[in-house]
Structure formats: structure tokens, C-alpha cells
PDB file of C-alpha atoms in Angstrom:
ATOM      1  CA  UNK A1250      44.539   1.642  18.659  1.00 96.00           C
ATOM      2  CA  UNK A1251      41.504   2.436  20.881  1.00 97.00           C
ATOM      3  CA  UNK A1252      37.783   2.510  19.479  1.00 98.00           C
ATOM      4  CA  UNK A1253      34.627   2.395  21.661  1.00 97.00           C
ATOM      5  CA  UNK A1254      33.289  -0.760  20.298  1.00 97.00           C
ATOM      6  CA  UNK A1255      29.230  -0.967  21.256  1.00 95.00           C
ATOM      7  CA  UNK A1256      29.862   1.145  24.303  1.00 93.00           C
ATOM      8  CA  UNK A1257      32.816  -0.093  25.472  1.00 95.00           C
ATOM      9  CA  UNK A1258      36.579   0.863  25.127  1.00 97.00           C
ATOM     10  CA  UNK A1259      38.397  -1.251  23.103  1.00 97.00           C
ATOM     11  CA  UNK A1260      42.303  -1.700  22.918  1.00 97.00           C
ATOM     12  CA  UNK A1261      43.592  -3.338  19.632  1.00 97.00           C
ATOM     13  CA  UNK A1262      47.201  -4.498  18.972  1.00 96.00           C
ATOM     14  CA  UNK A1263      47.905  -2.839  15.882  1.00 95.00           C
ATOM     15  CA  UNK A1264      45.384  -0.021  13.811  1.00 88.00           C
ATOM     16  CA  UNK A1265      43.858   0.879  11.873  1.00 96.00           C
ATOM     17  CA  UNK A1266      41.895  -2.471  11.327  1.00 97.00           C
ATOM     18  CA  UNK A1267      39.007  -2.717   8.364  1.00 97.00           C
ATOM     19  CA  UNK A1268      36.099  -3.547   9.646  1.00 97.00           C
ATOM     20  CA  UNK A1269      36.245  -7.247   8.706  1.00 96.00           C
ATOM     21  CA  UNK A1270      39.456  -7.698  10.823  1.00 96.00           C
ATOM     22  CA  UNK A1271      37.194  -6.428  13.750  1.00 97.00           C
ATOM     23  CA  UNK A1272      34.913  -9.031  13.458  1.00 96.00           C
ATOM     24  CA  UNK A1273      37.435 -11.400  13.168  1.00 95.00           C
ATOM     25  CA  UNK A1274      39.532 -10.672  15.896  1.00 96.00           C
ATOM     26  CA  UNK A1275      36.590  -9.957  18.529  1.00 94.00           C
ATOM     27  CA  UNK A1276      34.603 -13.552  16.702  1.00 91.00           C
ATOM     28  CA  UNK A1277      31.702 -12.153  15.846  1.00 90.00           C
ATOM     29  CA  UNK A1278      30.356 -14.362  13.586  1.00 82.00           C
ATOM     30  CA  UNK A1279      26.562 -12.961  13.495  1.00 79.00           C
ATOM     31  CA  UNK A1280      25.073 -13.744   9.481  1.00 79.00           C
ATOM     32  CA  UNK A1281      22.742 -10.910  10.530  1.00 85.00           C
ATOM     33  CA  UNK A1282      24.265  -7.233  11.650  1.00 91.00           C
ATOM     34  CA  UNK A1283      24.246  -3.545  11.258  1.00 95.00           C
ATOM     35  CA  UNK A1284      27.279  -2.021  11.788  1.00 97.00           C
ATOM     36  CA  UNK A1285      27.575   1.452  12.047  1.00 97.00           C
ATOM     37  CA  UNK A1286      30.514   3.477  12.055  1.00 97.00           C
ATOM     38  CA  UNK A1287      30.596   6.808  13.773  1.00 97.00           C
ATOM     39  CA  UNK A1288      26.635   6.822  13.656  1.00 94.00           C
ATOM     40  CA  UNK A1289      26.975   5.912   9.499  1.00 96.00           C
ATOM     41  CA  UNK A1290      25.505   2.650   8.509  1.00 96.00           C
ATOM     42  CA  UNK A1291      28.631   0.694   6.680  1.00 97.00           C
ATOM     43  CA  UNK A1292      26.962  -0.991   3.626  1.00 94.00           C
ATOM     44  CA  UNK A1293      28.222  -4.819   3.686  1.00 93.00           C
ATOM     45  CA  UNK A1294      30.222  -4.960   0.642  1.00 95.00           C
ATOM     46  CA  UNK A1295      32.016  -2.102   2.787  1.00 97.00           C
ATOM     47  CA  UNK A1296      33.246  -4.452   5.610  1.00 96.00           C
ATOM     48  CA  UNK A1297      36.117  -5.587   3.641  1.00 97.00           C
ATOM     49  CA  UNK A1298      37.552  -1.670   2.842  1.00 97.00           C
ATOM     50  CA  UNK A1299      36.134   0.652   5.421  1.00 98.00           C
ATOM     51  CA  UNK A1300      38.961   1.465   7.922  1.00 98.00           C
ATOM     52  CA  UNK A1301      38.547   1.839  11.495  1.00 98.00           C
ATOM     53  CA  UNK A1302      40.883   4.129  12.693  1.00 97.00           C
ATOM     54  CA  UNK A1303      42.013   5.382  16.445  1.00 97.00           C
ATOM     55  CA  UNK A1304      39.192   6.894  18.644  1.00 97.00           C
ATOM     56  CA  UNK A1305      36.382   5.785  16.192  1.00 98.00           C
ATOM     57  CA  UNK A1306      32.794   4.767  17.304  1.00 97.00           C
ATOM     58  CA  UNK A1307      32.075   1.041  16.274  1.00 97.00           C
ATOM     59  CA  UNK A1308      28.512  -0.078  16.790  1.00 97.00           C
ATOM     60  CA  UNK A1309      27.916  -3.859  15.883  1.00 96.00           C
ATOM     61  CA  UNK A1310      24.143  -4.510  16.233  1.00 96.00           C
ATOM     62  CA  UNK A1311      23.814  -8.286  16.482  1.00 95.00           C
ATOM     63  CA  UNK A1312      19.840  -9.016  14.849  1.00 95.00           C
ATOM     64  CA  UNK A1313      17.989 -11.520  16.323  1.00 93.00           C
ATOM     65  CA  UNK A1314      14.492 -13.290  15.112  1.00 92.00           C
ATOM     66  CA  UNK A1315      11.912 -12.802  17.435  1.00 91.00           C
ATOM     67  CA  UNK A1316       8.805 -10.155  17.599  1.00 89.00           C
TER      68      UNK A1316
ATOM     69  CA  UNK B 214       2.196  14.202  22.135  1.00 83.00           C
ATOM     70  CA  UNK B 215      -1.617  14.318  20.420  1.00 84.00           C
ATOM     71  CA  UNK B 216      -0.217  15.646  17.192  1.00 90.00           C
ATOM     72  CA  UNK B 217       2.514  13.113  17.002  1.00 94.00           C
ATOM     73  CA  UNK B 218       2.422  10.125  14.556  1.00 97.00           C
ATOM     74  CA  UNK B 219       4.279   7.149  15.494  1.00 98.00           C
ATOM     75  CA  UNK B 220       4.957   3.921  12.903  1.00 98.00           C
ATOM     76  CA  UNK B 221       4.587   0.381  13.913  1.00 98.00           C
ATOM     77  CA  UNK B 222       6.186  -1.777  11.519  1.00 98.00           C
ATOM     78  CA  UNK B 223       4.529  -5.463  12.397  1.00 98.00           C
ATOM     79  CA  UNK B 224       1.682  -5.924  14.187  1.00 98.00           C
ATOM     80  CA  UNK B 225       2.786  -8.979  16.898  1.00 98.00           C
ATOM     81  CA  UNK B 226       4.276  -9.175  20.103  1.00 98.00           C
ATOM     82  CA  UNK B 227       6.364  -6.303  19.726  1.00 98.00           C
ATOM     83  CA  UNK B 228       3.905  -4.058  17.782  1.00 98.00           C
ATOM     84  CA  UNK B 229       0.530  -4.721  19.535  1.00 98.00           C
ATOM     85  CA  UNK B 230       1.423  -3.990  22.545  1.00 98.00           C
ATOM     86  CA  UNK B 231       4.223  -0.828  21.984  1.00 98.00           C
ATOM     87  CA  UNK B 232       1.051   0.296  19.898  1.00 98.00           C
ATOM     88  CA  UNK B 233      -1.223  -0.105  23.358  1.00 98.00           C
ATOM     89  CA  UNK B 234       0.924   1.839  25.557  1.00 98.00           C
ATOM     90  CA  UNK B 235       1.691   4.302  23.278  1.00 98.00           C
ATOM     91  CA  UNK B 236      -2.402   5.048  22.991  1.00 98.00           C
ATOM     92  CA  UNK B 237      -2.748   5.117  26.692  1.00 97.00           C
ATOM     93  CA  UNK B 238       0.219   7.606  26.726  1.00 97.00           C
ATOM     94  CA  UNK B 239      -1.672   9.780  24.645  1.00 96.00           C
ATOM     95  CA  UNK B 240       0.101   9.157  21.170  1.00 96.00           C
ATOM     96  CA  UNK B 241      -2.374  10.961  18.945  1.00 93.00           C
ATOM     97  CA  UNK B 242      -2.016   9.415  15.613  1.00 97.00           C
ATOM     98  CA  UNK B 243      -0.197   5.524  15.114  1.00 98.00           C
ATOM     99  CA  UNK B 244      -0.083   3.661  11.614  1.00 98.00           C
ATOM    100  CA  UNK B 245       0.895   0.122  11.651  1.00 98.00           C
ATOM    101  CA  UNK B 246       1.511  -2.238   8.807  1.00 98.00           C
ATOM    102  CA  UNK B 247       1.246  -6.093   9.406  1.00 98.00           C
ATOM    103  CA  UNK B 248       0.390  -9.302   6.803  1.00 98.00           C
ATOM    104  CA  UNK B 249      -0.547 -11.837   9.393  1.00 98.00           C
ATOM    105  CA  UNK B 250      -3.849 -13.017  11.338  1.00 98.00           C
ATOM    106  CA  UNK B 251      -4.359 -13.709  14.645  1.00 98.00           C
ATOM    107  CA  UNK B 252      -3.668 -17.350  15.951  1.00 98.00           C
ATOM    108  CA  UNK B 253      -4.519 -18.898  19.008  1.00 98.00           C
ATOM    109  CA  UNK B 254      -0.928 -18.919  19.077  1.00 97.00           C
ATOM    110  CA  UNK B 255      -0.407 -15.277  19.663  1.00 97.00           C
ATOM    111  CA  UNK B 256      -2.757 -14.837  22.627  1.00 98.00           C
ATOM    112  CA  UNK B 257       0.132 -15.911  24.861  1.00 97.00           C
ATOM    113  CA  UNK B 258       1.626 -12.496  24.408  1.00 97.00           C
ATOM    114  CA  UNK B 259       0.459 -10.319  21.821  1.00 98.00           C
ATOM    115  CA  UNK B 260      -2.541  -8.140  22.803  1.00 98.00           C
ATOM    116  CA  UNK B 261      -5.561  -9.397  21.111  1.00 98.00           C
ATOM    117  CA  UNK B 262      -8.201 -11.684  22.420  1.00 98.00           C
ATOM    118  CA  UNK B 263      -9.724 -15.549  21.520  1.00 98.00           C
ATOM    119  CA  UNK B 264     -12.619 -13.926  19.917  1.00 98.00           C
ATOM    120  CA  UNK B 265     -10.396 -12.264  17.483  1.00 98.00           C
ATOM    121  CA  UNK B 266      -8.704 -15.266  15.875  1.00 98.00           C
ATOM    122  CA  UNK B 267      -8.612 -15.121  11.963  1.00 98.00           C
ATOM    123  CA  UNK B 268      -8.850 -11.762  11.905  1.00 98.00           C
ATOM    124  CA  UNK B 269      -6.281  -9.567  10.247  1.00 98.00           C
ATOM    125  CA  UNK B 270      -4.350  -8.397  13.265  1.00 98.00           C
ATOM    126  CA  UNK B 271      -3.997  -4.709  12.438  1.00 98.00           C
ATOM    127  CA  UNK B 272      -8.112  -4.605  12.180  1.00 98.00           C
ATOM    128  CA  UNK B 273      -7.952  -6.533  15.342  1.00 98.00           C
ATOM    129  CA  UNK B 274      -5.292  -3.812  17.202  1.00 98.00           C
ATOM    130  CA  UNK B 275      -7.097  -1.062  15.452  1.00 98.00           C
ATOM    131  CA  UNK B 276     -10.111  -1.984  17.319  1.00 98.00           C
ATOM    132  CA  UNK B 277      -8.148  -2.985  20.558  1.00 98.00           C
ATOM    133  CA  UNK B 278      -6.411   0.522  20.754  1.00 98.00           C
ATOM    134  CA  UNK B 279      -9.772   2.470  19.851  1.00 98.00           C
ATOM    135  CA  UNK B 280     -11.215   0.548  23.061  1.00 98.00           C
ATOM    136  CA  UNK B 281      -8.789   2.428  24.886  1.00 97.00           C
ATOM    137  CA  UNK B 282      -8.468   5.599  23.183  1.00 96.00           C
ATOM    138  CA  UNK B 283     -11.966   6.287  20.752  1.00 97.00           C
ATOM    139  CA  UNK B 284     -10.752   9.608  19.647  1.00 96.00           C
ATOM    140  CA  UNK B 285      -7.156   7.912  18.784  1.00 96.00           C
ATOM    141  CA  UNK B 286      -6.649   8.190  15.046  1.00 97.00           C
ATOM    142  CA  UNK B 287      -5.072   4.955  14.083  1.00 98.00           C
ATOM    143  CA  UNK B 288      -4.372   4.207   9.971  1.00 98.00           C
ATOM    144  CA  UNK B 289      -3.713   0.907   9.097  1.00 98.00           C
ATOM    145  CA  UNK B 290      -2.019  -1.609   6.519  1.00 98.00           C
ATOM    146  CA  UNK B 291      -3.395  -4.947   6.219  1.00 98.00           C
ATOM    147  CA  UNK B 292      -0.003  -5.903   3.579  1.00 97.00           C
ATOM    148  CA  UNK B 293       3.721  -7.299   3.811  1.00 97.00           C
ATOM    149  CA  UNK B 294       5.758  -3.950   4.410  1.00 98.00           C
ATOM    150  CA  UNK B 295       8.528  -4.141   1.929  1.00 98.00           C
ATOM    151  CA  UNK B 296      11.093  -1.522   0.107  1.00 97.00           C
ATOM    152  CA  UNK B 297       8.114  -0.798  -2.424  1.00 97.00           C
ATOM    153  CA  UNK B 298       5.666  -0.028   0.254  1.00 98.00           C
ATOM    154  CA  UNK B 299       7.435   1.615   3.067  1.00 98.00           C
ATOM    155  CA  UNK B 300       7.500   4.743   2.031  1.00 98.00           C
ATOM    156  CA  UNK B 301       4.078   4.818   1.605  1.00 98.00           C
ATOM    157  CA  UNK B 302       3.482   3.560   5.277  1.00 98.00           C
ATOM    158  CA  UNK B 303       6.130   5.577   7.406  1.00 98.00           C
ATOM    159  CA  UNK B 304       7.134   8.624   5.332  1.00 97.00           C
ATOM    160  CA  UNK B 305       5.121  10.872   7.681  1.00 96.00           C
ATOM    161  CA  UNK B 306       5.764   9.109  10.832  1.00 98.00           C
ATOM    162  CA  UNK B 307       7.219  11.134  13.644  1.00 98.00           C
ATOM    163  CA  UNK B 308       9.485   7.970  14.710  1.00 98.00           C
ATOM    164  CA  UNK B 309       9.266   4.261  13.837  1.00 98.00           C
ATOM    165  CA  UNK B 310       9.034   1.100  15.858  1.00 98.00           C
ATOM    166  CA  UNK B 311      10.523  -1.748  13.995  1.00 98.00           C
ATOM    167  CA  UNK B 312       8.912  -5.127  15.175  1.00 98.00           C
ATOM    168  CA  UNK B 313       9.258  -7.016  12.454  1.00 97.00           C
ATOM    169  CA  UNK B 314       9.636 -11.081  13.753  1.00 95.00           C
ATOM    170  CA  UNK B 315      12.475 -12.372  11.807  1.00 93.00           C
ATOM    171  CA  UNK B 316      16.111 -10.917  11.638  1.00 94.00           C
ATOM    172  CA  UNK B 317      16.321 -10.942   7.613  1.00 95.00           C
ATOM    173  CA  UNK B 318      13.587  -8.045   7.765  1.00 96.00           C
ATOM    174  CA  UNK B 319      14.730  -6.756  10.956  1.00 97.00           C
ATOM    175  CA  UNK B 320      18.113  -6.123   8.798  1.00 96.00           C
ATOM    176  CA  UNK B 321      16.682  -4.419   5.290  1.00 96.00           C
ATOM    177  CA  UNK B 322      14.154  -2.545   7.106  1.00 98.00           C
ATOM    178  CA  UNK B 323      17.110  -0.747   9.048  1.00 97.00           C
ATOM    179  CA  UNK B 324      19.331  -0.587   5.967  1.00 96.00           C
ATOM    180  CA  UNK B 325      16.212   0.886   4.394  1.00 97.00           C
ATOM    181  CA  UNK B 326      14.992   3.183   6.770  1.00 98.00           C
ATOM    182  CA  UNK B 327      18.612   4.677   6.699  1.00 96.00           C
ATOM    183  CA  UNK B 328      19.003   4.928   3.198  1.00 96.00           C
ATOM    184  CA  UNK B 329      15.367   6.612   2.255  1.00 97.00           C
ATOM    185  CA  UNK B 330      14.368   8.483   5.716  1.00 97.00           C
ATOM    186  CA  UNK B 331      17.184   8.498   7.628  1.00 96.00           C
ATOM    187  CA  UNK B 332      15.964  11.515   9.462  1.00 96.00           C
ATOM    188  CA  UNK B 333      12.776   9.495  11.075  1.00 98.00           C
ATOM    189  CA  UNK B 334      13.902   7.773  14.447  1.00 98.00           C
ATOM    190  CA  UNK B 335      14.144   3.896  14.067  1.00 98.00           C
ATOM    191  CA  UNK B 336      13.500   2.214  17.164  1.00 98.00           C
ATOM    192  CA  UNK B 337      14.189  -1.713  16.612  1.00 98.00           C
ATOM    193  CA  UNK B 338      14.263  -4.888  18.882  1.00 98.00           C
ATOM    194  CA  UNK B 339      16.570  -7.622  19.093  1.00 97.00           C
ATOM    195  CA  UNK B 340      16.585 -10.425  21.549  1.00 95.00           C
ATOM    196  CA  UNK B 341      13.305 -10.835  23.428  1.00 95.00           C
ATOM    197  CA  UNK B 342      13.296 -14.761  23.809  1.00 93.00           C
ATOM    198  CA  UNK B 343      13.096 -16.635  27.089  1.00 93.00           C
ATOM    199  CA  UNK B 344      13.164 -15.200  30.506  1.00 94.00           C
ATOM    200  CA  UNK B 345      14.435 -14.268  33.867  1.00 94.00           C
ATOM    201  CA  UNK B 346      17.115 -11.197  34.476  1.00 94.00           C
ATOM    202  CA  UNK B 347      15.201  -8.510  33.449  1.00 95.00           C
ATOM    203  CA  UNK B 348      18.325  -6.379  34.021  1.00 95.00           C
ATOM    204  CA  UNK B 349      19.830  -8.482  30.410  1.00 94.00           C
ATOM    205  CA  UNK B 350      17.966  -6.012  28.107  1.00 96.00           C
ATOM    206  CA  UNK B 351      19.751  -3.427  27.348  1.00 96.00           C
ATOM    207  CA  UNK B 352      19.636  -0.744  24.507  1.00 97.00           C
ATOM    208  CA  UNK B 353      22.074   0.330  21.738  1.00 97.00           C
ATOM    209  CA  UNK B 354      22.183   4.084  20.594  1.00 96.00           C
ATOM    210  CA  UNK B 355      23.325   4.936  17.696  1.00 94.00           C
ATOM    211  CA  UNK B 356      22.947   8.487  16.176  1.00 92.00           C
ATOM    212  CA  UNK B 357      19.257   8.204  15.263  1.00 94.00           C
ATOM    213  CA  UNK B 358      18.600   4.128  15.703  1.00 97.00           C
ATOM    214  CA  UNK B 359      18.059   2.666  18.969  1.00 98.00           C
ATOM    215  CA  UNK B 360      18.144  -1.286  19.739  1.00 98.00           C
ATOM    216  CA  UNK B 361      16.320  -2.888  22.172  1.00 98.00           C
ATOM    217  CA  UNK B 362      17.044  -6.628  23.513  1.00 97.00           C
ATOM    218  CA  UNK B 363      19.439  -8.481  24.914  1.00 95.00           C
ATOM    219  CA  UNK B 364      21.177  -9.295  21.516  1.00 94.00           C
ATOM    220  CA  UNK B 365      21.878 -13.014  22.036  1.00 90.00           C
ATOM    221  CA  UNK B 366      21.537 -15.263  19.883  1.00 84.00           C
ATOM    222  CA  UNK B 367      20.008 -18.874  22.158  1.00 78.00           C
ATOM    223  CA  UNK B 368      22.469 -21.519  22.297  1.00 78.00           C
ATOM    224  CA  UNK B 369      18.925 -23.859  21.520  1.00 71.00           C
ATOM    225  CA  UNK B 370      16.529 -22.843  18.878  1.00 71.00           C
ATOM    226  CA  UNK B 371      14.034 -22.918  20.831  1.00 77.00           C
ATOM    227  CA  UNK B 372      14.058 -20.895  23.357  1.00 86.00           C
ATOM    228  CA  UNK B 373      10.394 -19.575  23.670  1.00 90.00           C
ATOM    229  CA  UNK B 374       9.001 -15.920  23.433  1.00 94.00           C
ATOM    230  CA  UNK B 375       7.333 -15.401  26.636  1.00 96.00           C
ATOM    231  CA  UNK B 376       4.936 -12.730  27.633  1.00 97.00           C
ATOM    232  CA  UNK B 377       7.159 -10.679  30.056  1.00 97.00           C
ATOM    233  CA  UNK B 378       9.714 -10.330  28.061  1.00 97.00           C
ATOM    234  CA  UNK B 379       8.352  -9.770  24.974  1.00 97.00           C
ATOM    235  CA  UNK B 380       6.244  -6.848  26.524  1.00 98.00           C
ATOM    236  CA  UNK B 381       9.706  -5.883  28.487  1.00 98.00           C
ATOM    237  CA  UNK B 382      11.161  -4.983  25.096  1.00 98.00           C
ATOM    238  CA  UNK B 383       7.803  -3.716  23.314  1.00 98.00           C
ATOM    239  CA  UNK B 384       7.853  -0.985  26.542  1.00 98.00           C
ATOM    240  CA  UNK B 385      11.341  -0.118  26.326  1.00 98.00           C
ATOM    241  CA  UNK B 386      10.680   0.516  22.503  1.00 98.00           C
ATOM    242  CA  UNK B 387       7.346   2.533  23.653  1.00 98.00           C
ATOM    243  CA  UNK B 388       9.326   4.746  26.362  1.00 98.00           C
ATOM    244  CA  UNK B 389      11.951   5.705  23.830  1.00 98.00           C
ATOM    245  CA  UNK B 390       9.122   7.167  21.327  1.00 98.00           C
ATOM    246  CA  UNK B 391       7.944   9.434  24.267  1.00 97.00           C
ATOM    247  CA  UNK B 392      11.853   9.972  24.995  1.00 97.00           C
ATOM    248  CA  UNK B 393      12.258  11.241  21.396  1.00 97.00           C
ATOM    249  CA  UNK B 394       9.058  12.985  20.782  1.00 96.00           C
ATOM    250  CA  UNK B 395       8.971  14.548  25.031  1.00 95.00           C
ATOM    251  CA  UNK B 396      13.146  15.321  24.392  1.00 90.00           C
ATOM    252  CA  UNK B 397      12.842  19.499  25.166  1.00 87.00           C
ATOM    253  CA  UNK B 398      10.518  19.042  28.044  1.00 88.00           C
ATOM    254  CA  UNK B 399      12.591  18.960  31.471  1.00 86.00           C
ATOM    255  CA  UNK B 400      11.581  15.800  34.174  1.00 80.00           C
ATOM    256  CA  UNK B 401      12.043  16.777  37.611  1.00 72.00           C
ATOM    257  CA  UNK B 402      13.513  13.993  38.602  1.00 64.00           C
ATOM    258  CA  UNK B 403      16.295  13.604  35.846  1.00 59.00           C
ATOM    259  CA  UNK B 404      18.888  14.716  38.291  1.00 55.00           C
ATOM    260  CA  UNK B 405      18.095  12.020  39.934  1.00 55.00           C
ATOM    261  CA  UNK B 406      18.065   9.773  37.403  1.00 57.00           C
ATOM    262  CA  UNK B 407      21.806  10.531  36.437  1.00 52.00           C
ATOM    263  CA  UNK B 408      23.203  10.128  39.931  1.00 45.00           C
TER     264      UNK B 408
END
């Protein structure tokens, strides 16, 4: 499937993918994120069962200290 | 732009100065929250001065900003912002600039601000450490939260917050309030921009 994954198009092998497999596969391995789905905020205890499905908007905000 | 009230959330590098360029701007009305004191520390990058050291920093800005702006109606919060208080703080904001320092508030605070005013603009930061290739920051848009930074986490801890950067970021954040709050008023030059 095809998602646009923080702004960018982004071909996986097989879909739909939960959003936990997406961070997997693309290593993101940030402790601190909002991840938004379509514009929604995904609640963490969501990763494991939200699906991401074909043509989908995935935004994975990395947070970083610093202000 | 007078009429519009914009929330700073943290009162440092970030906040202090978003919060001066938004008063030169003409932002009529700010309210900004913040626990800490001014520290020699700070004066590398946040706007305050060495006379003000010890001083709560949002008394500090407050009087900083009215320098600039007397007639500039600014409220502020000398307290920890948390999910009890926020409401309280923001609820009447037009927009809100997140500059919390750490990423464990940076995190609630959006999960929060989604959850209980999700139709007030959040515009955060993440990723103003060290320097050099301006063209690195970058912002994230989505629906009604916008991210400022470069979003990379330093290979060493510790990288330092420098003052370009750090006011890099706290003027992207400021240009996207006027963004949000000019949106139905046409620039001239934004065919140009788009080309």
C-alpha cells in the first residue's frame, strides 16, 4: 500500500499495517511522539490496533527537549 | 490582529521571544504561563536582561513586552501549567504556542490540547538545539497542530541551545500565529511565493 507518511509518499510491501508495524518497519524508535492519523491524534494504547490502510495520512511527530 | 489573544505556554527561549515579536506585530492581548525564574543562564537566548535575574520570568516578559508595546494587554501565570490548570490559562486563547522545554510536557500538553480544545490552534516546537543550516527547520502540519524544528534527536546529549536557533524556531512559531489569525486577508506577493 501507499500512505503519505510526514509528507512524503510511502510504498509498503503488504497493507494495511497497524500503526505499530509502521514504526517498526520505518525504525522509529522515538519514546516521545504524536502520531496522528488523517489529522486524528491516535491515543498510544491505539498503536497496537489502529489500522493504516491505502492512501491514509500518517503524521509521526518526533518530540524533542529543548525550549 | 489587536483583538486577538494568543497563549504562550512557557516562558523561555521559545516563549519570550515568540511573545516579543508577536507584541511588535501588533498582537493585542498574549497570556503566558511559566514556573521558572530567570538565571544568568537564560540571558544567552531568552529575552530578558542581567538586571532581571531571580525574578519570575513571566513578571520579567510582562514588563519586557510592555516596554515595547504599553497599551499591550498581557495576563500572566506565575505557576506549572498542568491538565488542572490549562484550561484556565488557554481556554480563550485565539491560538497557542507550546514552548514548553522538555519533551514529556511537550507530549501531554498536545495530547491535552487535542482532547479538551481541540478547536484552538497548537503551534509546538521540536528540535531547536545546536546550529548551522538554517534551511534544517522545517514544519509539520497537521489539521490544526503545527511543529516547528528540525525533529532530531542529537547523537550527543549535549548539543547546546544557541541563540539563533532557538529564536529561528520561536519566529517560525510567531509567523504561523499571524498566518492563522491574518488567513482571509490576501498578500500580494503570495503568487509569488508559490512559484
Amino acid at each position: 500500500m501507499t500512505i503519505t507518511l510526514n509528507n512524503r509518499k510511502e510504498t509498503f510491501d503488504t497493507g494495511p499495517l497497524t500503526i505499530t508495524d509502521i514504526l517498526h518497519i520505518k525504525s522509529f524508535r522515538f519514546k516521545m511522539l504524536v502520531i496522528k492519523l488523517n489529522g486524528a491524534l491516535i491515543a498510544k494504547e491505539l498503536y497496537d490496533s489502529t489500522l493504516v490502510k491505502e492512501g491514509d495520512t500518517l503524521d509521526v511527530i518526533h518530540l524533542i527537549s529543548g525550549g | 490582529m489587536a483583538s486577538k489573544c494568543v497563549g504562550i505556554a512557557g516562558a523561555g527561549g521559545l516563549g519570550s521571544n515568540a511573545a516579543a515579536a508577536l507584541v511588535r506585530a501588533g498582537i493585542g492581548r498574549l497570556v503566558v504561563a511559566d514556573f521558572d525564574v530567570v538565571e544568568d543562564s537564560n540571558l544567552d537566548r531568552q529575552f530578558y536582561f542581567p538586571d532581571q535575574t531571580g525574578q519570575p520570568k513571566v513578571y520579567a516578559l510582562k514588563n519586557n513586552l510592555l516596554r515595547i508595546n504599553p497599551t499591550a494587554f498581557v495576563r500572566v501565570f506565575h505557576e506549572k501549567i498542568t491538565p488542572d490548570n490549562a484550561r484556565s490559562f488557554f481556554s480563550s486563547c485565539h491560538v497557542v504556542v507550546e514552548a514548553f522545554d522538555n519533551a514529556e510536557e511537550k507530549e501531554w500538553f498536545a495530547v491535552w490540547m487535542d482532547k479538551h480544545l481541540p478547536r484552538i490552534p497548537i503551534i509546538m516546537a521540536s528540535g531547536i538545539s545546536g546550529w548551522g543550516h538554517p534551511e534544517q527547520m522545517r514544519v509539520q502540519r497537521t489539521s490544526n497542530m503545527y511543529v516547528c524544528g528540525h525533529q532530531v534527536e542529537p547523537e550527543k546529549k549535549e548539543i547546546p541551545l544557541l541563540a539563533p536557533r532557538v529564536m529561528q524556531v520561536a519566529m517560525m512559531q510567531a509567523d504561523l500565529v499571524l498566518e492563522i489569525l491574518l488567513k482571509d486577508i490576501p498578500q500580494t506577493h503570495d503568487h509569488n511565493v508559490k512559484q
